[in-house]
XYZ file of C-alpha atoms in Angstrom:
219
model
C 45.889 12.607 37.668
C 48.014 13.684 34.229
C 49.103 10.799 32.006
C 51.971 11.025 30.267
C 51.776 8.727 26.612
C 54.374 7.741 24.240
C 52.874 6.846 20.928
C 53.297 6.964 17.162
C 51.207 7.227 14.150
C 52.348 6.231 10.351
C 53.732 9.846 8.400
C 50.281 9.666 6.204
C 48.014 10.588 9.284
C 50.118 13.746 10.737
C 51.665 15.704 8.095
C 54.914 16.210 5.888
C 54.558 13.099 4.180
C 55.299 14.163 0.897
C 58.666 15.908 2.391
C 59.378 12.410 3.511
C 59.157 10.215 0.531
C 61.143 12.970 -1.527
C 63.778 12.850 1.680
C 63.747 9.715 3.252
C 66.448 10.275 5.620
C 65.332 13.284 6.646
C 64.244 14.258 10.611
C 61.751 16.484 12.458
C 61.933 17.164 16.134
C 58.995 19.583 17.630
C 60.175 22.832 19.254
C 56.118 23.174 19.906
C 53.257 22.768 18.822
C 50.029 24.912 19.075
C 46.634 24.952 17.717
C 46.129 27.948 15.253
C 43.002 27.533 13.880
C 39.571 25.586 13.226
C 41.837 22.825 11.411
C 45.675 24.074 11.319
C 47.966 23.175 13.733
C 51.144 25.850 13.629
C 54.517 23.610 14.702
C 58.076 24.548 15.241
C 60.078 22.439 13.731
C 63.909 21.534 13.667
C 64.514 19.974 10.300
C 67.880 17.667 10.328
C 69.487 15.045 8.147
C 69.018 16.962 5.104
C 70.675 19.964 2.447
C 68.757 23.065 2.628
C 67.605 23.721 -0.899
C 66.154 20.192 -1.406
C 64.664 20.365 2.005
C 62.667 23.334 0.820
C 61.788 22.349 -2.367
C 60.301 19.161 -1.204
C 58.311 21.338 1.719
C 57.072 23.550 -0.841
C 55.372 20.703 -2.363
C 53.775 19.197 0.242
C 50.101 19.725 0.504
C 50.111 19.559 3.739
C 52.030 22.460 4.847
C 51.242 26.422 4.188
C 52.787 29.281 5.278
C 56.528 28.006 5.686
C 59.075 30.223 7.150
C 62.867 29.746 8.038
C 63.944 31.012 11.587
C 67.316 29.844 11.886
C 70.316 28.188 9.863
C 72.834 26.588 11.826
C 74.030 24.736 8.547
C 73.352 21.169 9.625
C 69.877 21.860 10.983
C 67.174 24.114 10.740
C 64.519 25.818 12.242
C 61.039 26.499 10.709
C 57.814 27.752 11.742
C 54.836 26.187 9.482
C 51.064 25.554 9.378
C 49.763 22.403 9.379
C 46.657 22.248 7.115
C 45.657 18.732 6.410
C 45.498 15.372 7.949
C 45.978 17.195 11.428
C 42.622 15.792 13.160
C 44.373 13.503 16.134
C 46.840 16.658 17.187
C 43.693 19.002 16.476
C 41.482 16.676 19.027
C 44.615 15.949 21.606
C 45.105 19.668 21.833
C 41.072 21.215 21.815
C 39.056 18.293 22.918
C 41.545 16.381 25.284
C 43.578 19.518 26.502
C 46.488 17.722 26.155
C 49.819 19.483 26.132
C 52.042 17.900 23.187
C 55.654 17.717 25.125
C 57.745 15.749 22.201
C 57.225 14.950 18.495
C 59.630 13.081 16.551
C 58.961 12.301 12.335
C 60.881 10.472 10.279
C 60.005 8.296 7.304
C 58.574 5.562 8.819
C 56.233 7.585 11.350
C 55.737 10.224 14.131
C 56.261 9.516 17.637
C 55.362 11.739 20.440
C 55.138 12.239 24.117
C 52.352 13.672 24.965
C 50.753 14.716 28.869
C 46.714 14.211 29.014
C 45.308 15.734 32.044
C 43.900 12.141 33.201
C 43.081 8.556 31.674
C 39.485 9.739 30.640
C 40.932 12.338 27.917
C 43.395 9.902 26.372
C 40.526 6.861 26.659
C 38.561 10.013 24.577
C 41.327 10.259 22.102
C 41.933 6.517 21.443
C 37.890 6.400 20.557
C 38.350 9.431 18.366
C 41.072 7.669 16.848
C 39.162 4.238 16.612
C 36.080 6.238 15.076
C 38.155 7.660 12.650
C 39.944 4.606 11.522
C 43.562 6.532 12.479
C 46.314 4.553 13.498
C 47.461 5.098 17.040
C 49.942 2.929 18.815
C 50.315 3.405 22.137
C 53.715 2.533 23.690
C 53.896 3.643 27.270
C 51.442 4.992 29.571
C 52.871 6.891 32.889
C 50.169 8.544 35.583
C 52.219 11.205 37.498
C 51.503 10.710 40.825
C 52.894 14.086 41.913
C 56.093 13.044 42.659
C 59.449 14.190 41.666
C 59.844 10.906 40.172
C 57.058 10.774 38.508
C 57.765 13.177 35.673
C 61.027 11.152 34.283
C 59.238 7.900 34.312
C 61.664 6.960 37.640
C 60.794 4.676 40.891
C 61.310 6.827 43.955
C 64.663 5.314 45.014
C 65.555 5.311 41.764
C 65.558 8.905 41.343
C 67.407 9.421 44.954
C 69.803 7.173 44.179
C 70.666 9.393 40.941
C 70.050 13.186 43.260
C 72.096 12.043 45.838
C 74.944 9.926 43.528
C 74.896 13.424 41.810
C 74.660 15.527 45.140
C 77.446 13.279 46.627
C 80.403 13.551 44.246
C 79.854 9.953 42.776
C 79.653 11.030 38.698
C 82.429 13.884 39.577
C 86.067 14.227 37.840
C 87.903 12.665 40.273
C 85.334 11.003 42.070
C 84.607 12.000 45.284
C 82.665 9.075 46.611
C 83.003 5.681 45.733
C 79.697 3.087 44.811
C 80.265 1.178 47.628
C 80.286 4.555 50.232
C 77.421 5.534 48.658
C 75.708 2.004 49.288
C 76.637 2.191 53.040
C 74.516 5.667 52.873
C 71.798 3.774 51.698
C 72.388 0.282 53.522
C 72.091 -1.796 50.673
C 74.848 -3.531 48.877
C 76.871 -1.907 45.948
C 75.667 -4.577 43.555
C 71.797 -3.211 44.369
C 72.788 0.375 44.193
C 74.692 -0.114 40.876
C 71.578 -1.927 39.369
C 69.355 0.889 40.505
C 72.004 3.519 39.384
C 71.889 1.657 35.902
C 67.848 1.196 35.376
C 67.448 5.056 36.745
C 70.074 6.368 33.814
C 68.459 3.677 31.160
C 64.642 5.124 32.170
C 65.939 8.774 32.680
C 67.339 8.820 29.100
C 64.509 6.641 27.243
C 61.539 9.078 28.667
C 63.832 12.329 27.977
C 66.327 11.946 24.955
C 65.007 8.858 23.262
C 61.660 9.893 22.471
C 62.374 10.219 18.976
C 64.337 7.024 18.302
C 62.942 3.986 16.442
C 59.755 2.308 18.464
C 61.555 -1.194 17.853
C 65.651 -0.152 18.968
């Protein structure tokens, strides 16, 4: 059954850290991320939080990179395309030796996170030895099997995730509202109180496991 992991490893072990300590506040957020090569790893790459010519500069002198090239400007962000070369072993193994499809990656200073989806517990048991053997740091932060379910890919219970459809399908988040919480709790014959709770801890898990990926492990 595919896993889905959220994890993080310290800037030192992936790559760009010498972009990072010339730019501390700068971002990275994965557009994807392939395998390229024996030991390259070839990442898109939206580059935020920091002034173009700087940005480049410090890129140019990181060791880790080759092969940089710009592929949009949008003024506040950019887009590059960029090899990997170095200190790329843990994506390398997650994306040869684990088959593992790499869905998120977020860098910043302090670390990369990532979501990524092994295709069952025995590849991402394989990559937390590889990491162990190699003395890489790996946290782990959330482990999700996808049990084939709708739900299952947005880290939702079941009536979690048809309280949101139907909420959505009814009218209930329209402008005006077409249904009221407590008509929609008479569809589902609980109380109003339950359905908001379930309403609330289906938007809170919807948005951690699909826009909050790249926020701080300890918000």
């Amino acid at each position: 059954m595919a896993t889905i992991v959220i994890g993080s490893v310290p800037t030192a072990e992936l790559a760009l850290a010498h972009t990072f300590e010339a730019l501390p506040s700068v971002t990275f957020e994965s557009e994807r991320i392939i395998e390229s090569g024996d030991d390259a790893v070839m990442p898109l790459l939206w580059a935020r939080d920091a002034d173009r010519e700087p940005l480049e500069d410090a890129i140019s002198g990181d060791p880790t990179v080759n092969n940089v090239s710009l592929l949009a400007d949008f003024g506040d962000e950019f887009l590059y395309r960029m090899d990997w070369v170095d200190q790329v072993q843990l994506l390398l193994h997650m994306l040869t030796n684990s088959e593992a499809t790499i869905l998120d990656a977020h860098g910043r200073s302090d670390g990369w996170r990532f979501r990524v989806m092994f295709p069952n517990r025995s590849h991402l048991s394989e990559t937390h030895e590889f990491c162990s053997d190699h003395g890489m740091e790996l946290t782990i932060e959330s482990i999700r099997e996808m049990d084939g379910q709708p739900s299952g890919r947005f880290g939702l219970t079941e009536s979690q995730y048809r309280a949101l459809i139907t909420a959505v399908e009814e009218g209930y988040y329209d402008v005006p509202q077409k249904h009221t919480l407590a008509e929609l709790a008479e569809e589902f014959e609980i109380s109003h109180q339950a359905l908001s709770e379930r309403l609330r801890r289906g938007t809170e898990s919807l948005v951690e496991d699909t826009l909050l990926v790249g926020a701080p492990s300890d918000r």
